[in-house]
């Protein structure tokens, strides 16, 4: 099936009433601040929500319209798409939207205008593309191990897609790799065909910082919006147990993300942070035109040499943006007011309408 024709999306956008735009997304992941931010900027909001999952949007009163579906993946159904277009909707993508709608569907059948570059979403999901973007940007990334038999030290093993950390594990030998793969198969965390997709890289020892940027296509500028770190189960539970007792628990460490908390970096690290944002966005303009547009996140570790090492990226709003729904130290410095990622996204749409440049930031 061929990819969606960009001109077709722009034709739909051209038919919209620009004075009555709705900001829409799937009711999950990082949608609360998207809706709140959109309303703060004067837009209507619409949530596509799985039945039984609507309570947060009702309690927080952030959604003006509800499109109830049997399952989240129904967002790509023709009738749901038509309802979104009838509301003059612009969709804000996030991790759950990508996971449930499906990359293939987003690229080929989801005919609703989206904020950002829908083509770049695949570059976060496929490790080889992600690594290519990072390598050509010249940023420090962990060394890749191509064959499990070549493991001769501590490595991190990951699988494709937005899994929220599920299935990540640490191994120190080919034998331990095989043992943990078998354990994951038994837990139904992966399937046999996933094994060949395992991404193995050096384990970088350091503190975790997930750096949230906003690239403005209208201003051609990268903004640092916030930084978070993650709560991960069961690894965070295990480290609270005395070392002498950890082996007795018998639990396999896993890295399933269960929450996030806001952090700030020491100021002397910020030049590296800005350099990473500038490099990755400039390279993306060449490799996957028009490049990033809107939110992106670089997931990093900082070692004791004060080196910022990027190990993963998100090419849309990342879950850690939930930590600054009322703004972060960094977003406040730009705008002199509390500003969430969702409100920054809505403001870019607002400016696009005002400057008659909305077509430049929509795909």
GROMACS .gro file of C-alpha atoms in nm:
model
  363
    1UNK     CA    1   0.000   0.000   0.000
    2UNK     CA    2   0.136   0.342  -0.094
    3UNK     CA    3   0.210   0.616   0.155
    4UNK     CA    4  -0.039   0.891   0.222
    5UNK     CA    5  -0.007   1.174  -0.027
    6UNK     CA    6   0.101   1.491   0.154
    7UNK     CA    7  -0.095   1.710  -0.086
    8UNK     CA    8  -0.408   1.513   0.002
    9UNK     CA    9  -0.359   1.597   0.371
   10UNK     CA   10  -0.299   1.963   0.283
   11UNK     CA   11  -0.620   1.964   0.077
   12UNK     CA   12  -0.810   1.838   0.384
   13UNK     CA   13  -0.641   2.107   0.593
   14UNK     CA   14  -0.731   2.371   0.336
   15UNK     CA   15  -1.099   2.279   0.378
   16UNK     CA   16  -1.088   2.328   0.754
   17UNK     CA   17  -1.239   2.630   0.930
   18UNK     CA   18  -0.920   2.776   1.080
   19UNK     CA   19  -1.127   2.965   1.338
   20UNK     CA   20  -1.267   2.638   1.472
   21UNK     CA   21  -0.972   2.397   1.493
   22UNK     CA   22  -0.991   2.099   1.730
   23UNK     CA   23  -0.684   1.942   1.888
   24UNK     CA   24  -0.734   1.565   1.909
   25UNK     CA   25  -0.543   1.260   2.023
   26UNK     CA   26  -0.581   0.918   2.179
   27UNK     CA   27  -0.681   0.921   2.546
   28UNK     CA   28  -0.357   0.782   2.690
   29UNK     CA   29   0.016   0.843   2.743
   30UNK     CA   30   0.069   1.222   2.755
   31UNK     CA   31  -0.269   1.347   2.641
   32UNK     CA   32  -0.378   1.531   2.957
   33UNK     CA   33  -0.134   1.819   2.917
   34UNK     CA   34  -0.199   1.823   2.541
   35UNK     CA   35  -0.568   1.881   2.604
   36UNK     CA   36  -0.514   2.128   2.888
   37UNK     CA   37  -0.258   2.319   2.682
   38UNK     CA   38  -0.482   2.326   2.377
   39UNK     CA   39  -0.773   2.463   2.580
   40UNK     CA   40  -0.546   2.725   2.737
   41UNK     CA   41  -0.459   2.842   2.384
   42UNK     CA   42  -0.828   2.864   2.289
   43UNK     CA   43  -0.879   2.539   2.094
   44UNK     CA   44  -1.153   2.279   2.127
   45UNK     CA   45  -1.030   1.932   2.225
   46UNK     CA   46  -1.140   1.582   2.126
   47UNK     CA   47  -1.035   1.256   2.288
   48UNK     CA   48  -1.053   0.920   2.112
   49UNK     CA   49  -1.102   0.692   2.409
   50UNK     CA   50  -1.141   0.323   2.472
   51UNK     CA   51  -1.460   0.249   2.665
   52UNK     CA   52  -1.385   0.240   3.036
   53UNK     CA   53  -1.077   0.465   3.006
   54UNK     CA   54  -1.259   0.800   2.991
   55UNK     CA   55  -1.261   0.878   3.366
   56UNK     CA   56  -0.942   1.096   3.381
   57UNK     CA   57  -1.064   1.321   3.098
   58UNK     CA   58  -1.403   1.363   3.264
   59UNK     CA   59  -1.262   1.425   3.612
   60UNK     CA   60  -1.003   1.677   3.490
   61UNK     CA   61  -1.252   1.826   3.241
   62UNK     CA   62  -0.998   1.860   2.960
   63UNK     CA   63  -1.194   1.711   2.667
   64UNK     CA   64  -1.476   1.890   2.489
   65UNK     CA   65  -1.565   1.600   2.259
   66UNK     CA   66  -1.551   1.223   2.317
   67UNK     CA   67  -1.517   0.964   2.043
   68UNK     CA   68  -1.567   0.635   2.224
   69UNK     CA   69  -1.421   0.320   2.064
   70UNK     CA   70  -1.413  -0.048   2.156
   71UNK     CA   71  -1.033  -0.051   2.137
   72UNK     CA   72  -0.770   0.217   2.088
   73UNK     CA   73  -0.664   0.077   1.749
   74UNK     CA   74  -1.008   0.179   1.614
   75UNK     CA   75  -0.873   0.534   1.578
   76UNK     CA   76  -0.774   0.441   1.220
   77UNK     CA   77  -1.126   0.324   1.130
   78UNK     CA   78  -1.292   0.525   0.851
   79UNK     CA   79  -1.583   0.642   1.069
   80UNK     CA   80  -1.351   0.767   1.344
   81UNK     CA   81  -1.132   0.948   1.092
   82UNK     CA   82  -1.441   1.112   0.943
   83UNK     CA   83  -1.556   1.232   1.286
   84UNK     CA   84  -1.212   1.383   1.343
   85UNK     CA   85  -1.213   1.560   1.007
   86UNK     CA   86  -1.568   1.689   1.066
   87UNK     CA   87  -1.435   1.859   1.382
   88UNK     CA   88  -1.147   2.025   1.189
   89UNK     CA   89  -0.910   1.811   1.393
   90UNK     CA   90  -0.532   1.825   1.403
   91UNK     CA   91  -0.395   1.516   1.576
   92UNK     CA   92  -0.111   1.539   1.827
   93UNK     CA   93   0.089   1.211   1.816
   94UNK     CA   94   0.230   1.044   2.127
   95UNK     CA   95   0.364   0.699   2.215
   96UNK     CA   96   0.030   0.526   2.266
   97UNK     CA   97  -0.110   0.673   1.945
   98UNK     CA   98   0.186   0.533   1.752
   99UNK     CA   99   0.163   0.194   1.924
  100UNK     CA  100  -0.213   0.144   1.885
  101UNK     CA  101  -0.272   0.309   1.548
  102UNK     CA  102   0.033   0.130   1.407
  103UNK     CA  103   0.311   0.282   1.200
  104UNK     CA  104   0.195   0.119   0.877
  105UNK     CA  105  -0.154   0.262   0.924
  106UNK     CA  106  -0.027   0.608   1.016
  107UNK     CA  107   0.181   0.610   0.700
  108UNK     CA  108  -0.080   0.469   0.461
  109UNK     CA  109  -0.443   0.506   0.575
  110UNK     CA  110  -0.469   0.768   0.851
  111UNK     CA  111  -0.599   1.061   0.648
  112UNK     CA  112  -0.627   1.317   0.925
  113UNK     CA  113  -0.387   1.614   0.949
  114UNK     CA  114  -0.118   1.556   1.212
  115UNK     CA  115   0.116   1.797   1.383
  116UNK     CA  116   0.477   1.713   1.308
  117UNK     CA  117   0.642   1.479   1.059
  118UNK     CA  118   0.467   1.142   1.043
  119UNK     CA  119   0.756   0.995   0.841
  120UNK     CA  120   1.003   1.039   1.128
  121UNK     CA  121   0.802   0.816   1.362
  122UNK     CA  122   0.948   0.505   1.198
  123UNK     CA  123   1.299   0.634   1.273
  124UNK     CA  124   1.239   0.599   1.645
  125UNK     CA  125   1.085   0.252   1.615
  126UNK     CA  126   1.347   0.084   1.398
  127UNK     CA  127   1.681   0.062   1.577
  128UNK     CA  128   1.894   0.073   1.263
  129UNK     CA  129   1.726   0.394   1.145
  130UNK     CA  130   1.747   0.545   1.492
  131UNK     CA  131   2.116   0.458   1.513
  132UNK     CA  132   2.180   0.600   1.165
  133UNK     CA  133   2.025   0.932   1.264
  134UNK     CA  134   2.230   0.949   1.582
  135UNK     CA  135   2.554   0.836   1.418
  136UNK     CA  136   2.529   1.085   1.134
  137UNK     CA  137   2.453   1.356   1.390
  138UNK     CA  138   2.790   1.285   1.551
  139UNK     CA  139   2.650   1.242   1.902
  140UNK     CA  140   2.790   0.992   2.153
  141UNK     CA  141   2.592   0.667   2.157
  142UNK     CA  142   2.663   0.323   2.308
  143UNK     CA  143   2.867   0.077   2.106
  144UNK     CA  144   2.654  -0.181   1.923
  145UNK     CA  145   2.714  -0.558   1.950
  146UNK     CA  146   2.603  -0.733   1.631
  147UNK     CA  147   2.602  -1.093   1.752
  148UNK     CA  148   2.509  -1.230   2.097
  149UNK     CA  149   2.812  -1.461   2.071
  150UNK     CA  150   3.034  -1.152   2.081
  151UNK     CA  151   2.913  -1.039   2.424
  152UNK     CA  152   3.223  -1.012   2.642
  153UNK     CA  153   3.110  -0.757   2.900
  154UNK     CA  154   2.795  -0.595   3.035
  155UNK     CA  155   2.537  -0.513   2.766
  156UNK     CA  156   2.182  -0.380   2.749
  157UNK     CA  157   1.938  -0.572   2.527
  158UNK     CA  158   1.633  -0.397   2.380
  159UNK     CA  159   1.362  -0.472   2.126
  160UNK     CA  160   1.191  -0.256   1.860
  161UNK     CA  161   0.896  -0.030   1.920
  162UNK     CA  162   0.755   0.173   2.208
  163UNK     CA  163   0.743  -0.092   2.479
  164UNK     CA  164   0.782   0.140   2.777
  165UNK     CA  165   1.092  -0.050   2.884
  166UNK     CA  166   0.922  -0.390   2.882
  167UNK     CA  167   1.162  -0.664   2.781
  168UNK     CA  168   1.485  -0.470   2.833
  169UNK     CA  169   1.749  -0.668   3.017
  170UNK     CA  170   2.116  -0.671   3.110
  171UNK     CA  171   2.347  -0.960   3.019
  172UNK     CA  172   2.716  -1.030   3.072
  173UNK     CA  173   2.773  -1.332   2.847
  174UNK     CA  174   2.621  -1.521   2.553
  175UNK     CA  175   2.492  -1.781   2.800
  176UNK     CA  176   2.314  -1.523   3.013
  177UNK     CA  177   2.164  -1.368   2.698
  178UNK     CA  178   2.014  -1.706   2.601
  179UNK     CA  179   1.882  -1.768   2.953
  180UNK     CA  180   1.706  -1.433   2.970
  181UNK     CA  181   1.562  -1.469   2.620
  182UNK     CA  182   1.412  -1.803   2.729
  183UNK     CA  183   1.265  -1.639   3.040
  184UNK     CA  184   1.107  -1.364   2.831
  185UNK     CA  185   0.953  -1.616   2.592
  186UNK     CA  186   0.795  -1.796   2.887
  187UNK     CA  187   0.650  -1.466   3.016
  188UNK     CA  188   0.512  -1.389   2.666
  189UNK     CA  189   0.703  -1.061   2.662
  190UNK     CA  190   0.846  -1.147   2.321
  191UNK     CA  191   0.778  -1.401   2.048
  192UNK     CA  192   1.024  -1.624   1.864
  193UNK     CA  193   1.039  -1.391   1.563
  194UNK     CA  194   1.140  -1.101   1.792
  195UNK     CA  195   1.470  -1.264   1.889
  196UNK     CA  196   1.645  -1.170   1.566
  197UNK     CA  197   1.540  -0.807   1.627
  198UNK     CA  198   1.721  -0.788   1.962
  199UNK     CA  199   1.937  -0.476   1.979
  200UNK     CA  200   2.251  -0.528   2.189
  201UNK     CA  201   2.467  -0.239   2.301
  202UNK     CA  202   2.730  -0.162   2.563
  203UNK     CA  203   2.593  -0.089   2.909
  204UNK     CA  204   2.676   0.270   2.997
  205UNK     CA  205   2.693   0.325   3.371
  206UNK     CA  206   2.549   0.663   3.462
  207UNK     CA  207   2.249   0.869   3.573
  208UNK     CA  208   1.937   0.868   3.356
  209UNK     CA  209   1.814   1.197   3.207
  210UNK     CA  210   1.539   1.215   2.946
  211UNK     CA  211   1.574   1.549   2.772
  212UNK     CA  212   1.263   1.700   2.614
  213UNK     CA  213   1.308   1.939   2.325
  214UNK     CA  214   1.068   2.130   2.106
  215UNK     CA  215   1.178   2.206   1.752
  216UNK     CA  216   0.985   2.496   1.604
  217UNK     CA  217   0.959   2.469   1.229
  218UNK     CA  218   0.822   2.822   1.222
  219UNK     CA  219   1.125   2.969   1.400
  220UNK     CA  220   1.383   2.703   1.298
  221UNK     CA  221   1.487   2.680   1.659
  222UNK     CA  222   1.536   2.409   1.922
  223UNK     CA  223   1.398   2.477   2.269
  224UNK     CA  224   1.483   2.280   2.584
  225UNK     CA  225   1.144   2.221   2.746
  226UNK     CA  226   1.218   1.993   3.041
  227UNK     CA  227   1.406   1.693   3.176
  228UNK     CA  228   1.281   1.387   3.363
  229UNK     CA  229   1.401   1.057   3.497
  230UNK     CA  230   1.206   0.730   3.519
  231UNK     CA  231   1.075   0.494   3.782
  232UNK     CA  232   1.128   0.144   3.644
  233UNK     CA  233   1.001  -0.186   3.777
  234UNK     CA  234   1.144  -0.419   3.898
  235UNK     CA  235   1.492  -0.268   3.890
  236UNK     CA  236   1.404   0.026   4.115
  237UNK     CA  237   1.238  -0.210   4.362
  238UNK     CA  238   1.544  -0.434   4.371
  239UNK     CA  239   1.791  -0.154   4.440
  240UNK     CA  240   1.595  -0.068   4.754
  241UNK     CA  241   1.677  -0.412   4.890
  242UNK     CA  242   2.015  -0.461   5.062
  243UNK     CA  243   2.268  -0.618   4.821
  244UNK     CA  244   2.310  -0.928   5.036
  245UNK     CA  245   1.935  -1.001   5.003
  246UNK     CA  246   1.884  -0.927   4.633
  247UNK     CA  247   1.983  -1.273   4.510
  248UNK     CA  248   1.737  -1.435   4.751
  249UNK     CA  249   1.438  -1.256   4.598
  250UNK     CA  250   1.464  -1.449   4.273
  251UNK     CA  251   1.315  -1.174   4.055
  252UNK     CA  252   1.456  -1.098   3.714
  253UNK     CA  253   1.532  -0.724   3.689
  254UNK     CA  254   1.319  -0.548   3.431
  255UNK     CA  255   1.287  -0.188   3.316
  256UNK     CA  256   0.912  -0.138   3.272
  257UNK     CA  257   0.844   0.234   3.315
  258UNK     CA  258   0.581   0.298   3.583
  259UNK     CA  259   0.628   0.670   3.641
  260UNK     CA  260   0.845   0.976   3.590
  261UNK     CA  261   0.988   1.252   3.805
  262UNK     CA  262   1.121   1.595   3.704
  263UNK     CA  263   1.490   1.673   3.734
  264UNK     CA  264   1.735   1.947   3.641
  265UNK     CA  265   2.091   1.894   3.521
  266UNK     CA  266   2.392   2.072   3.657
  267UNK     CA  267   2.426   2.387   3.452
  268UNK     CA  268   2.769   2.298   3.313
  269UNK     CA  269   2.610   2.008   3.121
  270UNK     CA  270   2.363   2.226   2.931
  271UNK     CA  271   2.602   2.315   2.645
  272UNK     CA  272   2.613   1.941   2.562
  273UNK     CA  273   2.235   1.925   2.587
  274UNK     CA  274   2.186   2.207   2.337
  275UNK     CA  275   2.451   2.067   2.105
  276UNK     CA  276   2.275   1.729   2.096
  277UNK     CA  277   1.940   1.895   2.017
  278UNK     CA  278   2.089   2.112   1.745
  279UNK     CA  279   2.280   1.827   1.582
  280UNK     CA  280   1.996   1.574   1.576
  281UNK     CA  281   1.746   1.823   1.434
  282UNK     CA  282   1.983   1.945   1.162
  283UNK     CA  283   2.065   1.588   1.053
  284UNK     CA  284   1.696   1.491   1.050
  285UNK     CA  285   1.625   1.772   0.800
  286UNK     CA  286   1.848   1.589   0.552
  287UNK     CA  287   1.763   1.225   0.628
  288UNK     CA  288   1.386   1.244   0.673
  289UNK     CA  289   1.252   1.574   0.540
  290UNK     CA  290   1.133   1.805   0.679
  291UNK     CA  291   1.292   1.660   0.993
  292UNK     CA  292   1.161   1.690   1.346
  293UNK     CA  293   0.868   1.920   1.397
  294UNK     CA  294   0.744   1.975   1.750
  295UNK     CA  295   0.837   1.753   2.047
  296UNK     CA  296   1.130   1.512   2.060
  297UNK     CA  297   1.313   1.344   2.344
  298UNK     CA  298   1.670   1.221   2.380
  299UNK     CA  299   1.704   0.952   2.647
  300UNK     CA  300   2.051   0.981   2.793
  301UNK     CA  301   2.292   0.866   3.059
  302UNK     CA  302   2.554   1.094   3.214
  303UNK     CA  303   2.870   0.913   3.323
  304UNK     CA  304   3.126   1.020   3.582
  305UNK     CA  305   3.328   1.193   3.309
  306UNK     CA  306   3.026   1.424   3.273
  307UNK     CA  307   2.965   1.293   2.924
  308UNK     CA  308   2.605   1.290   2.798
  309UNK     CA  309   2.547   0.960   2.614
  310UNK     CA  310   2.228   0.920   2.407
  311UNK     CA  311   2.087   0.568   2.407
  312UNK     CA  312   1.737   0.619   2.265
  313UNK     CA  313   1.508   0.883   2.119
  314UNK     CA  314   1.139   0.964   2.086
  315UNK     CA  315   1.030   1.150   1.774
  316UNK     CA  316   0.705   1.277   1.930
  317UNK     CA  317   0.580   1.375   2.275
  318UNK     CA  318   0.744   1.143   2.531
  319UNK     CA  319   0.573   1.023   2.850
  320UNK     CA  320   0.815   1.225   3.061
  321UNK     CA  321   0.646   1.545   2.944
  322UNK     CA  322   0.380   1.464   3.206
  323UNK     CA  323   0.627   1.586   3.471
  324UNK     CA  324   0.590   1.947   3.364
  325UNK     CA  325   0.219   1.992   3.300
  326UNK     CA  326   0.253   2.329   3.473
  327UNK     CA  327   0.591   2.405   3.319
  328UNK     CA  328   0.952   2.325   3.402
  329UNK     CA  329   1.247   2.534   3.508
  330UNK     CA  330   1.355   2.543   3.144
  331UNK     CA  331   1.024   2.620   2.972
  332UNK     CA  332   0.972   2.901   3.223
  333UNK     CA  333   1.304   3.058   3.123
  334UNK     CA  334   1.188   3.084   2.760
  335UNK     CA  335   0.842   3.218   2.811
  336UNK     CA  336   0.830   3.371   3.160
  337UNK     CA  337   0.524   3.163   3.241
  338UNK     CA  338   0.451   2.798   3.324
  339UNK     CA  339   0.434   2.617   2.992
  340UNK     CA  340   0.367   2.248   2.930
  341UNK     CA  341   0.474   2.065   2.617
  342UNK     CA  342   0.107   2.040   2.519
  343UNK     CA  343   0.059   2.414   2.542
  344UNK     CA  344   0.381   2.475   2.346
  345UNK     CA  345   0.247   2.245   2.073
  346UNK     CA  346  -0.088   2.425   2.067
  347UNK     CA  347   0.089   2.762   2.054
  348UNK     CA  348   0.283   2.648   1.746
  349UNK     CA  349  -0.048   2.560   1.577
  350UNK     CA  350  -0.189   2.898   1.681
  351UNK     CA  351   0.115   3.079   1.538
  352UNK     CA  352   0.094   2.872   1.220
  353UNK     CA  353  -0.264   2.985   1.170
  354UNK     CA  354  -0.180   3.348   1.251
  355UNK     CA  355   0.117   3.352   1.010
  356UNK     CA  356  -0.072   3.156   0.742
  357UNK     CA  357   0.200   2.885   0.759
  358UNK     CA  358   0.002   2.595   0.907
  359UNK     CA  359   0.082   2.381   0.603
  360UNK     CA  360   0.454   2.391   0.696
  361UNK     CA  361   0.403   2.209   1.027
  362UNK     CA  362   0.132   1.958   0.933
  363UNK     CA  363   0.167   1.618   0.762
   0.00000   0.00000   0.00000
